[in-house]
Amino acid sequence: MSLLWGAPCALDINLADAAERPKVNVPVEKGKSVEMFRFIGNEDVKGTVNLMLTPKTKKVDHVGIKIEFVGQIELFYDRGNHFEFTSLVSELAMPGSLTTSTAYQFEFTKPEKLHESYNGVNCRCRYFLRATVMRNFLANIVKEMDLWVINYQAAPETNSCIKMEVGIEDCLHIEFEYNKSKYHLKDVVVGKVFFLLVRIKIKHMELLLLKRESTGQPPNVYNETETLTKYEIMDGAPVKGESLPVRLFLGHFDVTPTYRNANNKFSVKYYLNLVLVDEEDRRYFKQHEITLWRRRPKGTKAGPKFLDQALAERTTPLTLTQIAAQQQQRAKEKEAKAAATETPPAPKPVEKKPEVNTPEEEVEQKTEQKEEEQKEEEEQQVEEEVKPEEKPEEDKKEEPEALFT
């Protein structure tokens, strides 16, 4: 490895899964591209930092060695101020001296990657690893390694069609309709154009896909519009009541997901622009915004469930206390679900133990029994005294019935 500015040692960053991890060619300048490792969502970032001394160097004094995982937004018109929305630091070595080449291992567990990597005209969103050997009175030795991040998103819950009526009074009246308002990056735009009133000699009709990049904050906002594609959908004058089909394949173009006010620094939006050109080369156009999102390819494993929720609901990164609170809440929810699913064990039969009475209790029970027996005998005697004595059947004589005259 070539050494820069005569540094006494060289730094090199190697990822643990470099042989298996896919790579992406990212265009940097016109005709130039850089190869980067691709990460999906909140994947772990781990590897080794190799510190190699030059043959002429016997000793390197330092005040610490560290590696950082950084996600930042860079505005090209304000190069001095970079906004870091993610920053994690891992200390590799305490202050001391190095006499031999050394390798240090590092690991960042599920670092938050809120936005996708982006390289634009006026700004870029980048993720990188930065290893630093800090020295007291000399310049620090720094090595950076760029990473490319993509985030898969969940399909939108609502996806209504686009339908509008536009025109010029008493001259032109058209109605265009697109089947959806939100498309994934490999989707197809399908629509129709209806001519309700035509009193202008139209030469042809075009459909354009526009990309608009906005950077900065009001009132200092810089807009850059780029035409990604333009193709002709009609040649010649249309007739009233005619309908033209529209079909645009987005997979052939270099598009990114829609960025909406990412950390109040930049936005990237896409528009469909319908243009009519008459015989005098006057142009009539109507544009409408569409939302682009990245769909998970079929056959790939699903990532963390909280990723799509974070992308949809949050605009600012969480603090450490908020992350700890979320983890505790998830653990409690798992425990509650596990307790609800488990069947309660059958109750064990309780064995009745014979009651053991004290001598006093036994005396009381005997006295109570005697009293009850005496009461029963007295009741029987009373009943016998109350009953009349029955005469025997022999003594009974039949009395004659009384006769009334």
PDB file of C-alpha atoms in Angstrom, residues 66-330:
ATOM      1  CA  LYS A  66     -10.246   4.801  17.127  1.00  0.00           C
ATOM      2  CA  ILE A  67     -12.650   3.949  14.350  1.00  0.00           C
ATOM      3  CA  GLU A  68     -15.900   5.777  13.577  1.00  0.00           C
ATOM      4  CA  PHE A  69     -19.044   4.899  11.664  1.00  0.00           C
ATOM      5  CA  VAL A  70     -20.404   8.158  10.224  1.00  0.00           C
ATOM      6  CA  GLY A  71     -23.476   9.077   8.210  1.00  0.00           C
ATOM      7  CA  GLN A  72     -23.452  12.636   6.955  1.00  0.00           C
ATOM      8  CA  ILE A  73     -25.028  15.010   4.439  1.00  0.00           C
ATOM      9  CA  GLU A  74     -22.706  17.223   2.405  1.00  0.00           C
ATOM     10  CA  LEU A  75     -23.874  20.315   0.558  1.00  0.00           C
ATOM     11  CA  PHE A  76     -21.441  21.222  -2.194  1.00  0.00           C
ATOM     12  CA  TYR A  77     -22.009  24.976  -1.897  1.00  0.00           C
ATOM     13  CA  ASP A  78     -21.209  24.763   1.844  1.00  0.00           C
ATOM     14  CA  ARG A  79     -18.289  22.366   1.937  1.00  0.00           C
ATOM     15  CA  GLY A  80     -17.033  23.490   5.324  1.00  0.00           C
ATOM     16  CA  ASN A  81     -20.146  22.457   7.229  1.00  0.00           C
ATOM     17  CA  HIS A  82     -21.122  18.800   7.009  1.00  0.00           C
ATOM     18  CA  PHE A  83     -24.176  17.573   8.905  1.00  0.00           C
ATOM     19  CA  GLU A  84     -23.641  14.257  10.694  1.00  0.00           C
ATOM     20  CA  PHE A  85     -26.926  12.485  11.458  1.00  0.00           C
ATOM     21  CA  THR A  86     -25.249   9.232  12.599  1.00  0.00           C
ATOM     22  CA  SER A  87     -21.951   8.969  14.468  1.00  0.00           C
ATOM     23  CA  LEU A  88     -20.636   5.939  16.395  1.00  0.00           C
ATOM     24  CA  VAL A  89     -17.122   5.636  17.857  1.00  0.00           C
ATOM     25  CA  SER A  90     -15.185   2.546  18.948  1.00  0.00           C
ATOM     26  CA  GLU A  91     -11.876   2.925  20.810  1.00  0.00           C
ATOM     27  CA  LEU A  92      -9.320   0.417  19.505  1.00  0.00           C
ATOM     28  CA  ALA A  93      -6.241   1.239  21.602  1.00  0.00           C
ATOM     29  CA  MET A  94      -5.339   3.381  24.590  1.00  0.00           C
ATOM     30  CA  PRO A  95      -2.487   5.954  24.408  1.00  0.00           C
ATOM     31  CA  GLY A  96       0.898   4.335  24.043  1.00  0.00           C
ATOM     32  CA  SER A  97       3.538   3.350  21.503  1.00  0.00           C
ATOM     33  CA  LEU A  98       3.556   0.899  18.597  1.00  0.00           C
ATOM     34  CA  THR A  99       6.666  -1.015  17.665  1.00  0.00           C
ATOM     35  CA  THR A 100       5.161  -3.670  15.373  1.00  0.00           C
ATOM     36  CA  SER A 101       2.354  -3.902  12.875  1.00  0.00           C
ATOM     37  CA  THR A 102      -0.945  -4.587  14.632  1.00  0.00           C
ATOM     38  CA  ALA A 103      -4.493  -5.552  13.683  1.00  0.00           C
ATOM     39  CA  TYR A 104      -7.552  -4.388  15.665  1.00  0.00           C
ATOM     40  CA  GLN A 105     -11.028  -5.841  15.396  1.00  0.00           C
ATOM     41  CA  PHE A 106     -14.163  -3.683  15.504  1.00  0.00           C
ATOM     42  CA  GLU A 107     -17.913  -4.203  15.321  1.00  0.00           C
ATOM     43  CA  PHE A 108     -20.872  -1.803  15.114  1.00  0.00           C
ATOM     44  CA  THR A 109     -24.047  -3.710  15.984  1.00  0.00           C
ATOM     45  CA  LYS A 110     -27.037  -2.612  13.905  1.00  0.00           C
ATOM     46  CA  PRO A 111     -25.956   0.998  13.344  1.00  0.00           C
ATOM     47  CA  GLU A 112     -28.857   3.188  12.290  1.00  0.00           C
ATOM     48  CA  LYS A 113     -28.904   4.033   8.584  1.00  0.00           C
ATOM     49  CA  LEU A 114     -31.878   6.345   8.298  1.00  0.00           C
ATOM     50  CA  HIS A 115     -31.406   7.545   4.699  1.00  0.00           C
ATOM     51  CA  GLU A 116     -30.195   5.809   1.577  1.00  0.00           C
ATOM     52  CA  SER A 117     -26.855   6.770   0.096  1.00  0.00           C
ATOM     53  CA  TYR A 118     -27.230   9.456  -2.556  1.00  0.00           C
ATOM     54  CA  ASN A 119     -24.917  11.258  -4.980  1.00  0.00           C
ATOM     55  CA  GLY A 120     -26.538  14.316  -6.538  1.00  0.00           C
ATOM     56  CA  VAL A 121     -25.671  17.531  -8.313  1.00  0.00           C
ATOM     57  CA  ASN A 122     -25.570  19.827  -5.274  1.00  0.00           C
ATOM     58  CA  CYS A 123     -25.469  17.390  -2.366  1.00  0.00           C
ATOM     59  CA  ARG A 124     -24.736  13.842  -1.318  1.00  0.00           C
ATOM     60  CA  CYS A 125     -25.613  11.521   1.543  1.00  0.00           C
ATOM     61  CA  ARG A 126     -22.761   9.194   2.419  1.00  0.00           C
ATOM     62  CA  TYR A 127     -21.794   6.556   4.987  1.00  0.00           C
ATOM     63  CA  PHE A 128     -18.168   5.757   5.721  1.00  0.00           C
ATOM     64  CA  LEU A 129     -15.759   4.183   8.206  1.00  0.00           C
ATOM     65  CA  ARG A 130     -12.948   6.410   9.457  1.00  0.00           C
ATOM     66  CA  ALA A 131      -9.930   4.990  11.300  1.00  0.00           C
ATOM     67  CA  THR A 132      -7.683   7.510  13.082  1.00  0.00           C
ATOM     68  CA  VAL A 133      -4.315   7.298  14.813  1.00  0.00           C
ATOM     69  CA  MET A 134      -4.250  10.397  17.047  1.00  0.00           C
ATOM     70  CA  ARG A 135      -0.939  12.076  17.763  1.00  0.00           C
ATOM     71  CA  ASN A 136      -0.022  15.025  19.994  1.00  0.00           C
ATOM     72  CA  PHE A 137       2.165  17.372  18.002  1.00  0.00           C
ATOM     73  CA  LEU A 138       1.947  15.752  14.572  1.00  0.00           C
ATOM     74  CA  ALA A 139      -0.857  15.343  12.094  1.00  0.00           C
ATOM     75  CA  ASN A 140      -3.265  12.470  12.709  1.00  0.00           C
ATOM     76  CA  ILE A 141      -3.113   9.464  10.419  1.00  0.00           C
ATOM     77  CA  VAL A 142      -6.585   8.951   8.899  1.00  0.00           C
ATOM     78  CA  LYS A 143      -8.085   6.335   6.589  1.00  0.00           C
ATOM     79  CA  GLU A 144     -11.659   6.432   5.266  1.00  0.00           C
ATOM     80  CA  MET A 145     -13.719   3.724   3.573  1.00  0.00           C
ATOM     81  CA  ASP A 146     -17.046   4.600   1.893  1.00  0.00           C
ATOM     82  CA  LEU A 147     -20.064   2.302   2.131  1.00  0.00           C
ATOM     83  CA  TRP A 148     -23.213   2.262  -0.030  1.00  0.00           C
ATOM     84  CA  VAL A 149     -26.516   1.830   1.835  1.00  0.00           C
ATOM     85  CA  ILE A 150     -29.963   0.974   0.475  1.00  0.00           C
ATOM     86  CA  ASN A 151     -33.187   0.617   2.467  1.00  0.00           C
ATOM     87  CA  TYR A 152     -36.114  -1.566   1.450  1.00  0.00           C
ATOM     88  CA  GLN A 153     -39.515  -0.070   2.221  1.00  0.00           C
ATOM     89  CA  ALA A 154     -42.952  -1.507   2.827  1.00  0.00           C
ATOM     90  CA  ALA A 155     -45.604  -1.123   0.133  1.00  0.00           C
ATOM     91  CA  PRO A 156     -47.796   1.970   0.677  1.00  0.00           C
ATOM     92  CA  GLU A 157     -51.147   1.282   2.297  1.00  0.00           C
ATOM     93  CA  THR A 158     -53.011   3.754   0.036  1.00  0.00           C
ATOM     94  CA  ASN A 159     -52.105   4.221  -3.611  1.00  0.00           C
ATOM     95  CA  SER A 160     -54.757   6.224  -5.394  1.00  0.00           C
ATOM     96  CA  CYS A 161     -54.763   6.935  -9.116  1.00  0.00           C
ATOM     97  CA  ILE A 162     -53.968  10.334 -10.667  1.00  0.00           C
ATOM     98  CA  LYS A 163     -56.791  11.885 -12.661  1.00  0.00           C
ATOM     99  CA  MET A 164     -56.900  15.513 -13.824  1.00  0.00           C
ATOM    100  CA  GLU A 165     -58.690  17.653 -16.387  1.00  0.00           C
ATOM    101  CA  VAL A 166     -56.701  20.516 -17.897  1.00  0.00           C
ATOM    102  CA  GLY A 167     -56.907  22.734 -20.930  1.00  0.00           C
ATOM    103  CA  ILE A 168     -57.435  26.173 -22.406  1.00  0.00           C
ATOM    104  CA  GLU A 169     -60.894  27.698 -22.414  1.00  0.00           C
ATOM    105  CA  ASP A 170     -62.773  27.067 -25.688  1.00  0.00           C
ATOM    106  CA  CYS A 171     -59.560  25.805 -27.328  1.00  0.00           C
ATOM    107  CA  LEU A 172     -58.273  22.636 -25.722  1.00  0.00           C
ATOM    108  CA  HIS A 173     -59.637  20.313 -23.067  1.00  0.00           C
ATOM    109  CA  ILE A 174     -57.870  17.056 -22.196  1.00  0.00           C
ATOM    110  CA  GLU A 175     -58.118  14.545 -19.381  1.00  0.00           C
ATOM    111  CA  PHE A 176     -55.192  12.366 -18.347  1.00  0.00           C
ATOM    112  CA  GLU A 177     -55.197   9.461 -15.937  1.00  0.00           C
ATOM    113  CA  TYR A 178     -52.392   7.363 -14.376  1.00  0.00           C
ATOM    114  CA  ASN A 179     -53.122   4.094 -12.623  1.00  0.00           C
ATOM    115  CA  LYS A 180     -51.099   4.906  -9.459  1.00  0.00           C
ATOM    116  CA  SER A 181     -49.404   7.772  -7.650  1.00  0.00           C
ATOM    117  CA  LYS A 182     -46.665   5.679  -5.933  1.00  0.00           C
ATOM    118  CA  TYR A 183     -44.341   3.389  -7.869  1.00  0.00           C
ATOM    119  CA  HIS A 184     -41.433   1.149  -6.944  1.00  0.00           C
ATOM    120  CA  LEU A 185     -38.157   1.588  -8.807  1.00  0.00           C
ATOM    121  CA  LYS A 186     -38.861  -1.249 -11.301  1.00  0.00           C
ATOM    122  CA  ASP A 187     -42.529  -0.410 -11.836  1.00  0.00           C
ATOM    123  CA  VAL A 188     -44.416   0.550 -14.987  1.00  0.00           C
ATOM    124  CA  VAL A 189     -46.415   3.764 -15.341  1.00  0.00           C
ATOM    125  CA  VAL A 190     -49.682   2.988 -17.137  1.00  0.00           C
ATOM    126  CA  GLY A 191     -52.177   5.660 -18.121  1.00  0.00           C
ATOM    127  CA  LYS A 192     -54.441   7.203 -20.745  1.00  0.00           C
ATOM    128  CA  VAL A 193     -54.967  10.635 -22.301  1.00  0.00           C
ATOM    129  CA  PHE A 194     -58.499  11.635 -23.432  1.00  0.00           C
ATOM    130  CA  PHE A 195     -59.130  14.536 -25.826  1.00  0.00           C
ATOM    131  CA  LEU A 196     -62.463  16.128 -24.910  1.00  0.00           C
ATOM    132  CA  LEU A 197     -62.089  19.312 -26.982  1.00  0.00           C
ATOM    133  CA  VAL A 198     -59.503  20.052 -29.708  1.00  0.00           C
ATOM    134  CA  ARG A 199     -59.507  23.392 -31.544  1.00  0.00           C
ATOM    135  CA  ILE A 200     -55.728  23.782 -31.784  1.00  0.00           C
ATOM    136  CA  LYS A 201     -53.575  22.230 -34.468  1.00  0.00           C
ATOM    137  CA  ILE A 202     -51.380  19.980 -32.349  1.00  0.00           C
ATOM    138  CA  LYS A 203     -48.182  18.668 -33.907  1.00  0.00           C
ATOM    139  CA  HIS A 204     -47.105  16.057 -31.333  1.00  0.00           C
ATOM    140  CA  MET A 205     -47.257  15.079 -27.663  1.00  0.00           C
ATOM    141  CA  GLU A 206     -44.395  14.139 -25.319  1.00  0.00           C
ATOM    142  CA  LEU A 207     -44.081  12.540 -21.900  1.00  0.00           C
ATOM    143  CA  LEU A 208     -41.124  13.501 -19.701  1.00  0.00           C
ATOM    144  CA  LEU A 209     -39.799  12.054 -16.446  1.00  0.00           C
ATOM    145  CA  LEU A 210     -38.235  14.841 -14.368  1.00  0.00           C
ATOM    146  CA  LYS A 211     -36.007  14.672 -11.301  1.00  0.00           C
ATOM    147  CA  ARG A 212     -35.877  17.756  -9.083  1.00  0.00           C
ATOM    148  CA  GLU A 213     -33.219  18.128  -6.400  1.00  0.00           C
ATOM    149  CA  SER A 214     -33.738  20.866  -3.785  1.00  0.00           C
ATOM    150  CA  THR A 215     -31.016  21.803  -1.280  1.00  0.00           C
ATOM    151  CA  GLY A 216     -30.894  24.316   1.532  1.00  0.00           C
ATOM    152  CA  GLN A 217     -33.611  26.012   3.537  1.00  0.00           C
ATOM    153  CA  PRO A 218     -35.898  28.913   2.607  1.00  0.00           C
ATOM    154  CA  PRO A 219     -35.177  31.518   1.413  1.00  0.00           C
ATOM    155  CA  ASN A 220     -31.837  30.030   0.261  1.00  0.00           C
ATOM    156  CA  VAL A 221     -33.090  27.041  -1.723  1.00  0.00           C
ATOM    157  CA  TYR A 222     -31.259  25.719  -4.774  1.00  0.00           C
ATOM    158  CA  ASN A 223     -33.305  23.696  -7.269  1.00  0.00           C
ATOM    159  CA  GLU A 224     -31.742  21.494  -9.939  1.00  0.00           C
ATOM    160  CA  THR A 225     -34.080  19.841 -12.471  1.00  0.00           C
ATOM    161  CA  GLU A 226     -32.897  16.995 -14.662  1.00  0.00           C
ATOM    162  CA  THR A 227     -34.810  15.344 -17.519  1.00  0.00           C
ATOM    163  CA  LEU A 228     -34.287  11.609 -17.149  1.00  0.00           C
ATOM    164  CA  THR A 229     -36.215  10.607 -20.265  1.00  0.00           C
ATOM    165  CA  LYS A 230     -38.418  12.085 -22.973  1.00  0.00           C
ATOM    166  CA  TYR A 231     -40.360  10.198 -25.565  1.00  0.00           C
ATOM    167  CA  GLU A 232     -43.104  10.976 -28.035  1.00  0.00           C
ATOM    168  CA  ILE A 233     -46.479   9.364 -27.435  1.00  0.00           C
ATOM    169  CA  MET A 234     -48.376  11.027 -30.316  1.00  0.00           C
ATOM    170  CA  ASP A 235     -47.512  12.425 -33.759  1.00  0.00           C
ATOM    171  CA  GLY A 236     -50.143  14.398 -35.625  1.00  0.00           C
ATOM    172  CA  ALA A 237     -53.388  16.162 -34.777  1.00  0.00           C
ATOM    173  CA  PRO A 238     -55.781  14.294 -32.473  1.00  0.00           C
ATOM    174  CA  VAL A 239     -59.531  14.034 -32.916  1.00  0.00           C
ATOM    175  CA  LYS A 240     -62.175  14.861 -30.343  1.00  0.00           C
ATOM    176  CA  GLY A 241     -62.972  11.765 -28.274  1.00  0.00           C
ATOM    177  CA  GLU A 242     -59.675  10.052 -29.071  1.00  0.00           C
ATOM    178  CA  SER A 243     -57.842   8.132 -26.313  1.00  0.00           C
ATOM    179  CA  LEU A 244     -54.067   7.556 -26.228  1.00  0.00           C
ATOM    180  CA  PRO A 245     -52.432   4.869 -24.050  1.00  0.00           C
ATOM    181  CA  VAL A 246     -49.333   5.724 -21.961  1.00  0.00           C
ATOM    182  CA  ARG A 247     -46.748   3.194 -20.760  1.00  0.00           C
ATOM    183  CA  LEU A 248     -43.408   4.098 -19.177  1.00  0.00           C
ATOM    184  CA  PHE A 249     -40.950   1.527 -17.765  1.00  0.00           C
ATOM    185  CA  LEU A 250     -39.045   3.007 -14.801  1.00  0.00           C
ATOM    186  CA  GLY A 251     -36.544   0.143 -14.552  1.00  0.00           C
ATOM    187  CA  HIS A 252     -34.507   1.469 -17.494  1.00  0.00           C
ATOM    188  CA  PHE A 253     -33.588   4.729 -15.751  1.00  0.00           C
ATOM    189  CA  ASP A 254     -31.243   5.643 -12.906  1.00  0.00           C
ATOM    190  CA  VAL A 255     -33.836   6.629 -10.295  1.00  0.00           C
ATOM    191  CA  THR A 256     -33.691   6.689  -6.499  1.00  0.00           C
ATOM    192  CA  PRO A 257     -36.416   6.628  -3.857  1.00  0.00           C
ATOM    193  CA  THR A 258     -38.089   9.937  -3.080  1.00  0.00           C
ATOM    194  CA  TYR A 259     -36.334  11.965  -0.365  1.00  0.00           C
ATOM    195  CA  ARG A 260     -38.630  14.365   1.466  1.00  0.00           C
ATOM    196  CA  ASN A 261     -36.785  17.024   3.431  1.00  0.00           C
ATOM    197  CA  ALA A 262     -34.040  14.704   4.695  1.00  0.00           C
ATOM    198  CA  ASN A 263     -32.915  16.267   7.989  1.00  0.00           C
ATOM    199  CA  ASN A 264     -34.041  19.653   6.609  1.00  0.00           C
ATOM    200  CA  LYS A 265     -31.097  19.591   4.198  1.00  0.00           C
ATOM    201  CA  PHE A 266     -32.259  18.292   0.820  1.00  0.00           C
ATOM    202  CA  SER A 267     -35.164  16.748  -1.093  1.00  0.00           C
ATOM    203  CA  VAL A 268     -35.383  14.659  -4.257  1.00  0.00           C
ATOM    204  CA  LYS A 269     -38.744  14.462  -6.056  1.00  0.00           C
ATOM    205  CA  TYR A 270     -39.922  13.020  -9.372  1.00  0.00           C
ATOM    206  CA  TYR A 271     -42.545  14.367 -11.774  1.00  0.00           C
ATOM    207  CA  LEU A 272     -44.410  13.160 -14.850  1.00  0.00           C
ATOM    208  CA  ASN A 273     -44.646  16.037 -17.354  1.00  0.00           C
ATOM    209  CA  LEU A 274     -47.117  15.852 -20.238  1.00  0.00           C
ATOM    210  CA  VAL A 275     -46.276  18.317 -23.067  1.00  0.00           C
ATOM    211  CA  LEU A 276     -48.333  19.307 -26.137  1.00  0.00           C
ATOM    212  CA  VAL A 277     -46.623  21.143 -29.022  1.00  0.00           C
ATOM    213  CA  ASP A 278     -48.697  22.919 -31.680  1.00  0.00           C
ATOM    214  CA  GLU A 279     -47.701  23.817 -35.235  1.00  0.00           C
ATOM    215  CA  GLU A 280     -46.370  27.188 -34.077  1.00  0.00           C
ATOM    216  CA  ASP A 281     -44.068  25.407 -31.606  1.00  0.00           C
ATOM    217  CA  ARG A 282     -45.969  26.650 -28.591  1.00  0.00           C
ATOM    218  CA  ARG A 283     -45.769  24.257 -25.691  1.00  0.00           C
ATOM    219  CA  TYR A 284     -48.603  23.366 -23.313  1.00  0.00           C
ATOM    220  CA  PHE A 285     -47.642  21.199 -20.360  1.00  0.00           C
ATOM    221  CA  LYS A 286     -48.998  19.775 -17.126  1.00  0.00           C
ATOM    222  CA  GLN A 287     -46.862  17.972 -14.546  1.00  0.00           C
ATOM    223  CA  HIS A 288     -47.730  15.885 -11.512  1.00  0.00           C
ATOM    224  CA  GLU A 289     -45.540  14.511  -8.738  1.00  0.00           C
ATOM    225  CA  ILE A 290     -45.127  10.765  -8.248  1.00  0.00           C
ATOM    226  CA  THR A 291     -43.577   8.980  -5.268  1.00  0.00           C
ATOM    227  CA  LEU A 292     -40.874   6.358  -5.785  1.00  0.00           C
ATOM    228  CA  TRP A 293     -39.940   3.688  -3.223  1.00  0.00           C
ATOM    229  CA  ARG A 294     -37.614   0.676  -3.162  1.00  0.00           C
ATOM    230  CA  ARG A 295     -39.323  -2.702  -3.091  1.00  0.00           C
ATOM    231  CA  ARG A 296     -37.734  -5.767  -1.551  1.00  0.00           C
ATOM    232  CA  PRO A 297     -36.792  -8.263  -4.305  1.00  0.00           C
ATOM    233  CA  LYS A 298     -38.620 -11.558  -4.267  1.00  0.00           C
ATOM    234  CA  GLY A 299     -36.773 -14.362  -2.525  1.00  0.00           C
ATOM    235  CA  THR A 300     -34.788 -12.128  -0.163  1.00  0.00           C
ATOM    236  CA  LYS A 301     -35.073 -12.373   3.589  1.00  0.00           C
ATOM    237  CA  ALA A 302     -37.004  -9.709   5.428  1.00  0.00           C
ATOM    238  CA  GLY A 303     -34.978  -7.283   7.511  1.00  0.00           C
ATOM    239  CA  PRO A 304     -35.796  -5.803  10.907  1.00  0.00           C
ATOM    240  CA  LYS A 305     -39.448  -4.889  11.324  1.00  0.00           C
ATOM    241  CA  PHE A 306     -38.655  -1.590  12.993  1.00  0.00           C
ATOM    242  CA  LEU A 307     -36.732  -0.330   9.938  1.00  0.00           C
ATOM    243  CA  ASP A 308     -39.729   0.551   7.768  1.00  0.00           C
ATOM    244  CA  GLN A 309     -41.463   2.089  10.745  1.00  0.00           C
ATOM    245  CA  ALA A 310     -38.452   4.275  11.469  1.00  0.00           C
ATOM    246  CA  LEU A 311     -38.309   5.419   7.874  1.00  0.00           C
ATOM    247  CA  ALA A 312     -41.997   6.206   7.776  1.00  0.00           C
ATOM    248  CA  GLU A 313     -42.515   7.834  11.163  1.00  0.00           C
ATOM    249  CA  ARG A 314     -39.240   9.445  12.188  1.00  0.00           C
ATOM    250  CA  THR A 315     -37.253  12.304  10.753  1.00  0.00           C
ATOM    251  CA  THR A 316     -34.615  12.594  13.499  1.00  0.00           C
ATOM    252  CA  PRO A 317     -32.393   9.878  14.976  1.00  0.00           C
ATOM    253  CA  LEU A 318     -33.205   8.449  18.411  1.00  0.00           C
ATOM    254  CA  THR A 319     -31.119   9.051  21.496  1.00  0.00           C
ATOM    255  CA  LEU A 320     -29.580   6.236  23.533  1.00  0.00           C
ATOM    256  CA  THR A 321     -32.230   6.543  26.255  1.00  0.00           C
ATOM    257  CA  GLN A 322     -35.033   6.306  23.682  1.00  0.00           C
ATOM    258  CA  ILE A 323     -33.434   3.206  22.128  1.00  0.00           C
ATOM    259  CA  ALA A 324     -33.132   1.564  25.577  1.00  0.00           C
ATOM    260  CA  ALA A 325     -36.778   2.385  26.354  1.00  0.00           C
ATOM    261  CA  GLN A 326     -37.878   0.831  23.048  1.00  0.00           C
ATOM    262  CA  GLN A 327     -35.889  -2.331  23.749  1.00  0.00           C
ATOM    263  CA  GLN A 328     -37.453  -2.677  27.197  1.00  0.00           C
ATOM    264  CA  GLN A 329     -40.923  -2.196  25.753  1.00  0.00           C
ATOM    265  CA  ARG A 330     -40.315  -4.875  23.086  1.00  0.00           C
TER     266      ARG A 330
END
